[in-house]
Short mmCIF file of C-alpha atoms in Angstrom, two decimals:
data_model
loop_
_atom_site.label_atom_id
_atom_site.label_comp_id
_atom_site.label_asym_id
_atom_site.label_seq_id
_atom_site.Cartn_x
_atom_site.Cartn_y
_atom_site.Cartn_z
CA MET U 1 -1.50 4.76 10.18
CA PHE U 2 -0.72 5.79 6.56
CA ILE U 3 1.49 8.52 7.85
CA TYR U 4 3.42 6.04 10.04
CA PHE U 5 4.04 3.63 7.21
CA ALA U 6 5.09 6.46 4.94
CA LYS U 7 7.69 7.49 7.53
CA ARG U 8 8.87 3.87 7.87
CA VAL U 9 9.35 3.68 4.02
CA LEU U 10 11.26 6.91 3.95
CA ALA U 11 13.43 5.88 7.02
CA SER U 12 14.18 2.47 5.25
CA LEU U 13 15.87 4.42 2.25
CA PRO U 14 19.14 5.29 4.18
CA THR U 15 19.30 1.69 5.40
CA LEU U 16 19.07 0.44 1.74
CA ILE U 17 21.63 3.05 0.75
CA GLY U 18 23.95 1.84 3.58
CA VAL U 19 23.46 -1.79 2.66
CA SER U 20 24.08 -1.15 -1.13
CA LEU U 21 27.35 0.86 -0.40
CA LEU U 22 28.78 -1.63 2.15
CA CYS U 23 27.84 -4.61 -0.16
CA PHE U 24 29.05 -3.15 -3.30
CA PHE U 25 32.43 -2.15 -2.03
CA LEU U 26 33.02 -5.38 -0.15
CA VAL U 27 32.04 -7.35 -3.23
CA GLN U 28 34.35 -5.17 -5.53
CA LEU U 29 37.44 -5.46 -3.34
CA THR U 30 37.21 -9.17 -2.82
CA PRO U 31 40.12 -10.92 -4.30
CA GLY U 32 39.81 -13.41 -7.16
CA GLY U 33 37.20 -11.36 -9.23
CA PRO U 34 35.89 -12.10 -12.62
CA VAL U 35 38.84 -10.69 -14.24
CA GLU U 36 41.29 -13.01 -12.37
CA GLN U 37 39.04 -16.02 -12.86
CA ALA U 38 38.56 -15.37 -16.55
CA MET U 39 42.36 -14.98 -16.79
CA ALA U 40 42.90 -18.20 -14.82
CA ALA U 41 40.49 -20.05 -17.11
CA LEU U 42 42.32 -18.71 -20.30
CA SER U 43 45.65 -19.90 -18.74
CA ALA U 44 44.41 -23.36 -17.69
CA GLY U 45 42.88 -23.81 -21.24
CA GLY U 46 46.13 -23.19 -22.66
CA GLY U 47 47.74 -25.70 -20.32
CA GLU U 48 49.51 -22.85 -18.36
CA TYR U 49 48.89 -21.69 -14.89
CA SER U 50 49.41 -18.51 -12.80
CA THR U 51 52.91 -17.97 -11.67
CA GLY U 52 54.31 -15.30 -9.48
CA GLY U 53 50.75 -13.65 -8.92
CA ARG U 54 50.42 -13.27 -12.79
CA SER U 55 48.79 -15.56 -15.26
CA ALA U 56 51.20 -17.09 -17.62
CA GLY U 57 50.19 -16.90 -21.22
CA ILE U 58 47.95 -13.88 -20.85
CA THR U 59 49.21 -10.69 -22.69
CA ASP U 60 48.59 -7.24 -21.30
CA GLU U 61 46.23 -6.61 -24.17
CA GLN U 62 44.07 -9.50 -23.28
CA ARG U 63 44.15 -8.33 -19.61
CA LYS U 64 43.19 -4.85 -20.56
CA SER U 65 40.28 -6.24 -22.87
CA LEU U 66 38.96 -8.26 -19.88
CA ILE U 67 39.08 -5.19 -17.48
CA GLU U 68 37.19 -3.20 -20.11
CA TYR U 69 34.71 -6.07 -20.79
CA TYR U 70 33.70 -6.31 -17.09
CA GLY U 71 33.66 -2.47 -16.71
CA PHE U 72 36.48 -2.36 -14.22
CA ASP U 73 38.41 0.34 -16.06
CA ARG U 74 36.03 2.92 -14.50
CA PRO U 75 36.56 4.21 -11.03
CA ILE U 76 34.70 2.29 -8.33
CA LEU U 77 32.48 5.22 -7.46
CA GLU U 78 31.36 5.69 -11.01
CA ARG U 79 30.59 1.92 -11.19
CA TYR U 80 28.56 2.21 -8.00
CA PHE U 81 26.33 5.00 -9.23
CA LEU U 82 25.82 3.35 -12.54
CA TRP U 83 24.73 0.06 -10.83
CA ILE U 84 22.36 2.19 -8.48
CA TYR U 85 21.06 3.92 -11.61
CA ASN U 86 20.26 0.63 -13.28
CA LEU U 87 19.00 -0.83 -10.18
CA ALA U 88 16.32 2.03 -9.92
CA LYS U 89 15.17 1.05 -13.32
CA LEU U 90 14.92 -2.52 -12.38
CA ASN U 91 17.70 -3.51 -14.62
CA LEU U 92 19.78 -6.05 -12.59
CA GLY U 93 22.23 -6.47 -15.43
CA ASP U 94 23.80 -9.69 -17.02
CA SER U 95 25.44 -12.55 -15.24
CA TYR U 96 29.12 -12.74 -15.83
CA HIS U 97 29.17 -16.43 -15.59
CA TYR U 98 25.87 -17.55 -17.30
CA GLU U 99 25.71 -14.61 -19.67
CA GLU U 100 22.07 -14.27 -19.23
CA PRO U 101 20.06 -11.48 -17.65
CA VAL U 102 19.97 -11.65 -13.79
CA TRP U 103 16.16 -11.54 -13.82
CA THR U 104 15.99 -14.56 -16.00
CA LEU U 105 18.14 -16.52 -13.48
CA ILE U 106 16.30 -15.32 -10.64
CA LYS U 107 12.80 -16.26 -12.14
CA ARG U 108 14.12 -19.64 -12.96
CA ALA U 109 15.22 -20.26 -9.43
CA LEU U 110 12.46 -18.55 -7.63
CA PRO U 111 9.78 -21.06 -7.89
CA VAL U 112 11.71 -23.49 -5.69
CA SER U 113 12.44 -20.94 -3.05
CA ILE U 114 8.79 -19.49 -2.98
CA THR U 115 7.52 -23.12 -2.73
CA PHE U 116 9.68 -23.88 0.22
CA GLY U 117 8.96 -20.62 1.88
CA LEU U 118 5.20 -20.47 1.46
CA PHE U 119 4.66 -24.13 2.31
CA SER U 120 6.98 -24.24 5.29
CA PHE U 121 5.61 -21.03 6.63
CA PHE U 122 2.10 -22.34 6.50
CA ILE U 123 2.86 -25.70 7.99
CA THR U 124 5.15 -24.27 10.65
CA TYR U 125 2.57 -21.80 11.82
CA VAL U 126 -0.52 -24.09 11.61
CA VAL U 127 1.28 -26.75 13.59
CA CYS U 128 3.46 -24.73 16.02
CA ILE U 129 0.82 -22.13 17.24
CA PRO U 130 -1.55 -24.87 18.29
CA LEU U 131 1.08 -27.01 19.69
CA GLY U 132 2.66 -24.23 21.56
CA THR U 133 -0.85 -23.19 22.95
CA PHE U 134 -1.61 -26.84 24.03
CA ASN U 135 1.84 -27.17 25.66
CA ALA U 136 1.10 -24.08 27.69
CA LEU U 137 -2.39 -25.07 28.80
CA PHE U 138 -1.12 -28.45 29.77
CA ARG U 139 2.24 -27.57 31.12
CA ASP U 140 4.24 -30.45 32.65
CA SER U 141 1.73 -32.95 31.48
CA TRP U 142 2.88 -36.03 29.46
CA PHE U 143 1.74 -34.34 26.28
CA ASP U 144 4.02 -31.28 27.02
CA SER U 145 6.95 -33.56 27.88
CA VAL U 146 6.64 -35.88 24.75
CA THR U 147 6.12 -33.14 22.27
CA SER U 148 8.78 -30.76 23.67
CA ALA U 149 11.30 -33.66 23.67
CA LEU U 150 10.44 -34.54 20.04
CA VAL U 151 10.64 -30.97 18.75
CA PHE U 152 13.98 -30.51 20.40
CA PHE U 153 15.19 -33.71 19.10
CA LEU U 154 14.42 -32.53 15.55
CA TYR U 155 16.02 -29.22 16.30
CA SER U 156 19.20 -30.86 17.39
CA ILE U 157 19.62 -32.72 13.98
CA PRO U 158 21.57 -30.67 11.38
CA SER U 159 19.58 -30.07 8.26
CA PHE U 160 22.21 -31.82 5.94
CA ALA U 161 22.27 -34.90 8.37
CA PHE U 162 18.36 -35.00 8.47
CA GLY U 163 18.03 -34.79 4.77
CA ILE U 164 20.62 -37.59 4.04
CA VAL U 165 18.88 -39.89 6.69
CA LEU U 166 15.45 -39.08 4.86
CA ILE U 167 16.93 -40.09 1.63
CA VAL U 168 18.49 -43.32 2.87
CA LEU U 169 15.38 -44.33 4.66
CA PHE U 170 12.70 -43.31 2.15
CA ALA U 171 14.19 -42.53 -1.13
CA GLY U 172 15.76 -45.92 -2.12
CA GLY U 173 18.96 -45.67 -0.16
CA SER U 174 19.01 -48.89 1.74
CA PHE U 175 15.41 -49.32 2.99
CA TRP U 176 12.25 -48.18 1.33
CA ASN U 177 11.84 -46.35 -2.04
CA PHE U 178 8.74 -44.26 -1.45
CA PHE U 179 9.89 -40.82 -2.70
CA PRO U 180 12.15 -39.59 -5.62
CA ILE U 181 15.71 -38.57 -4.65
CA SER U 182 15.78 -35.21 -6.38
CA GLY U 183 13.93 -32.68 -8.41
CA MET U 184 10.52 -30.92 -7.96
CA VAL U 185 8.60 -32.80 -10.65
CA SER U 186 8.90 -35.87 -12.85
CA ASP U 187 10.24 -35.66 -16.49
CA ASN U 188 6.76 -36.41 -17.80
CA PHE U 189 5.10 -33.78 -15.77
CA ALA U 190 3.76 -32.06 -18.62
CA GLU U 191 1.85 -35.01 -19.71
CA LEU U 192 0.03 -35.73 -16.62
CA THR U 193 -3.58 -34.76 -15.75
CA ALA U 194 -4.19 -31.83 -13.28
CA TRP U 195 -4.65 -34.28 -10.47
CA GLY U 196 -1.60 -36.30 -11.53
CA LYS U 197 0.41 -33.09 -11.47
CA VAL U 198 -0.70 -32.35 -7.97
CA LYS U 199 0.20 -35.77 -6.70
CA ASP U 200 3.52 -35.70 -8.54
CA PHE U 201 4.43 -32.29 -6.99
CA VAL U 202 3.60 -33.45 -3.42
CA HIS U 203 5.37 -36.70 -3.99
CA HIS U 204 8.65 -34.82 -4.87
CA MET U 205 8.27 -31.93 -2.20
CA THR U 206 7.47 -34.23 0.77
CA LEU U 207 11.00 -34.91 1.92
CA PRO U 208 12.54 -31.51 1.26
CA LEU U 209 9.70 -29.78 3.08
CA ILE U 210 9.86 -32.02 5.98
CA CYS U 211 13.78 -31.34 6.16
CA TYR U 212 13.07 -27.63 5.59
CA THR U 213 10.51 -27.19 8.40
CA THR U 214 11.51 -29.38 11.31
CA ASN U 215 14.32 -26.95 12.50
CA SER U 216 11.96 -24.08 12.98
CA PHE U 217 9.29 -26.25 14.92
CA ALA U 218 11.21 -26.04 18.18
CA SER U 219 11.91 -22.32 18.42
CA LEU U 220 8.45 -21.30 17.30
CA THR U 221 6.54 -23.80 19.54
CA ILE U 222 8.68 -22.68 22.53
CA LEU U 223 8.17 -19.11 21.75
CA MET U 224 4.45 -19.47 21.60
CA LYS U 225 4.20 -21.63 24.84
CA ASN U 226 6.31 -19.01 26.98
CA SER U 227 4.41 -16.15 25.35
CA LEU U 228 1.16 -17.66 26.37
CA LEU U 229 2.39 -18.71 29.80
CA ASP U 230 3.40 -15.11 30.30
CA GLN U 231 -0.07 -13.85 29.34
CA LEU U 232 -1.82 -16.20 31.52
CA ARG U 233 -0.04 -14.58 34.61
CA GLN U 234 -1.15 -11.20 33.67
CA ASP U 235 -3.66 -9.24 35.69
CA TYR U 236 -6.12 -8.81 32.91
CA VAL U 237 -6.56 -12.55 32.69
CA THR U 238 -7.23 -12.79 36.50
CA THR U 239 -9.77 -10.06 36.23
CA ALA U 240 -11.63 -11.62 33.26
CA ARG U 241 -11.89 -14.97 35.17
CA ALA U 242 -13.04 -13.01 38.25
CA LYS U 243 -15.85 -11.51 36.06
CA GLY U 244 -17.06 -14.87 35.16
CA LEU U 245 -16.09 -15.06 31.62
CA PRO U 246 -15.98 -18.54 30.12
CA GLU U 247 -12.36 -20.02 30.27
CA ARG U 248 -12.37 -20.68 26.51
CA LYS U 249 -13.25 -17.02 25.87
CA VAL U 250 -10.38 -15.88 28.32
CA ILE U 251 -7.88 -17.98 26.64
CA VAL U 252 -8.71 -17.59 22.97
CA ARG U 253 -9.85 -14.18 22.75
CA HIS U 254 -7.64 -12.60 25.12
CA ALA U 255 -4.50 -14.64 26.24
CA VAL U 256 -3.82 -16.26 22.93
CA ARG U 257 -4.54 -13.19 20.98
CA ASN U 258 -1.95 -11.12 23.00
CA ALA U 259 0.55 -14.02 22.97
CA LEU U 260 0.56 -13.87 19.11
CA LEU U 261 2.23 -10.45 19.16
CA PRO U 262 5.80 -12.07 19.45
CA ILE U 263 5.14 -14.37 16.75
CA ALA U 264 4.06 -11.66 14.38
CA ASN U 265 7.28 -9.99 14.90
CA GLY U 266 9.13 -12.96 13.08
CA LEU U 267 7.20 -12.25 9.75
CA GLY U 268 10.20 -10.10 8.47
CA HIS U 269 12.49 -13.03 8.80
CA TRP U 270 10.19 -15.34 6.92
CA MET U 271 9.82 -12.87 4.03
CA THR U 272 13.60 -13.15 3.43
CA LEU U 273 13.41 -16.97 3.71
CA PHE U 274 10.77 -16.95 0.82
CA PHE U 275 13.63 -15.51 -1.55
CA ALA U 276 16.87 -16.80 0.14
CA GLY U 277 15.86 -20.47 0.10
CA SER U 278 18.17 -23.12 1.70
CA LEU U 279 21.37 -24.06 0.25
CA VAL U 280 21.93 -27.18 2.18
CA ILE U 281 18.45 -28.70 1.24
CA GLU U 282 18.59 -27.51 -2.30
CA THR U 283 21.99 -29.23 -2.78
CA ILE U 284 20.98 -32.50 -1.12
CA PHE U 285 17.72 -32.82 -3.07
CA GLY U 286 19.14 -31.58 -6.19
CA LEU U 287 16.97 -28.53 -6.53
CA GLN U 288 18.15 -25.20 -8.30
CA GLY U 289 16.75 -22.54 -6.07
CA ILE U 290 17.92 -19.07 -4.95
CA GLY U 291 20.11 -20.34 -2.13
CA ARG U 292 22.18 -22.47 -4.58
CA LEU U 293 22.24 -19.74 -7.07
CA SER U 294 23.56 -17.30 -4.47
CA TYR U 295 26.23 -19.68 -3.31
CA GLU U 296 27.48 -20.51 -6.86
CA SER U 297 27.52 -16.95 -7.73
CA ILE U 298 29.72 -16.02 -4.70
CA ILE U 299 32.11 -18.76 -5.49
CA ARG U 300 32.35 -17.51 -9.18
CA ARG U 301 32.44 -13.70 -8.11
CA ASP U 302 29.36 -13.24 -10.33
CA TYR U 303 28.80 -9.76 -8.92
CA PRO U 304 25.59 -8.85 -10.63
CA VAL U 305 23.73 -11.87 -9.22
CA VAL U 306 25.22 -11.63 -5.82
CA LEU U 307 24.31 -7.84 -5.59
CA SER U 308 20.87 -8.33 -6.78
CA ASN U 309 20.10 -11.10 -4.43
CA ILE U 310 21.36 -9.05 -1.50
CA MET U 311 19.31 -6.13 -2.41
CA ILE U 312 16.22 -7.88 -3.11
CA ILE U 313 16.39 -9.80 0.31
CA SER U 314 16.89 -6.50 2.09
CA VAL U 315 13.90 -5.03 0.44
CA LEU U 316 11.94 -8.08 1.40
CA GLY U 317 13.20 -7.79 4.91
CA ILE U 318 11.91 -4.27 5.15
CA ILE U 319 8.53 -5.07 3.69
CA GLY U 320 8.34 -8.00 6.11
CA ASN U 321 8.78 -5.71 9.02
CA LEU U 322 6.19 -3.33 7.71
CA LEU U 323 3.76 -6.24 7.49
CA SER U 324 4.60 -7.17 11.06
CA ASP U 325 3.64 -3.76 12.20
CA LEU U 326 0.34 -4.10 10.30
CA LEU U 327 -0.16 -7.57 11.86
CA TYR U 328 0.21 -6.02 15.22
CA VAL U 329 -2.64 -3.63 14.64
CA VAL U 330 -4.77 -6.48 13.39
CA ILE U 331 -4.02 -8.69 16.54
CA ASP U 332 -4.47 -5.91 18.87
CA PRO U 333 -6.44 -2.82 17.69
CA ARG U 334 -5.40 -0.88 20.73
CA ILE U 335 -1.87 -0.41 19.19
CA ASP U 336 -1.66 3.05 17.56
CA PHE U 337 1.31 3.90 15.46
CA ALA U 338 0.21 7.54 15.03
#
């Protein structure tokens, strides 16, 4: 097992190198970089705008100074290897726009994304695995029909539209004012008791979490249902029943356990969601998470932040895939990766 995972880690290094090369050169070659944006800001501040592809009011010395400030006076390959060298030392550099270390920005936005990721992961799996199991066991019943229709209805609603509906209905839009409209905690959060902080946090996160999790309900529920139905048709289930094993043992210890294998395969995707967050939900509910930070960094051509987010998400995806393999062994010990 250890040898297998060691090989997987070593095999992932070329993938990370390829991702870093592709993303770095694409980002560096994107028009409207930080130099151009800084020149446009200087021109706009002076009441002049770019004309004929050049910024009016910007001297060659100022342009040269900006190029040197952002390090673009060096060859692109030299910039790439310098970035990789700093990345290996866990030095993500400083943000062009915020003029703060990238780590500081990520640590500031990470609690929002981790909260969404962990809670949505827990709620989705706790609800959808039993729901998919019952839908498979009571296929074509009224329970299956009603719950399937409900999850597909929620799946069909775009996240931004569902978030607006929740705000209008429950956050003082036009009907009830049960929940706050934005933020993770209240302004007086530090003054509350421990139990008061818990209630305040749940109060603020209820609507965003509902909006965040509903879209994933349908896909995971149907996956679990179809996977269990497929296992119930297998010969080993028929054999177990013929041997006189109790139906509960046949389903829980055999069929459901094997049906969880495709579910475990999606762990790598969830690992990236822990970090990536959701731009739409963070924007609607006024939360500053990784998703919103990434979007704003792309718009502002904040290269250090953009590249750092991409590489962290790539590493988390690889870790998630390794954990998926480990879960395979936990669910089915017969699997041998040697």
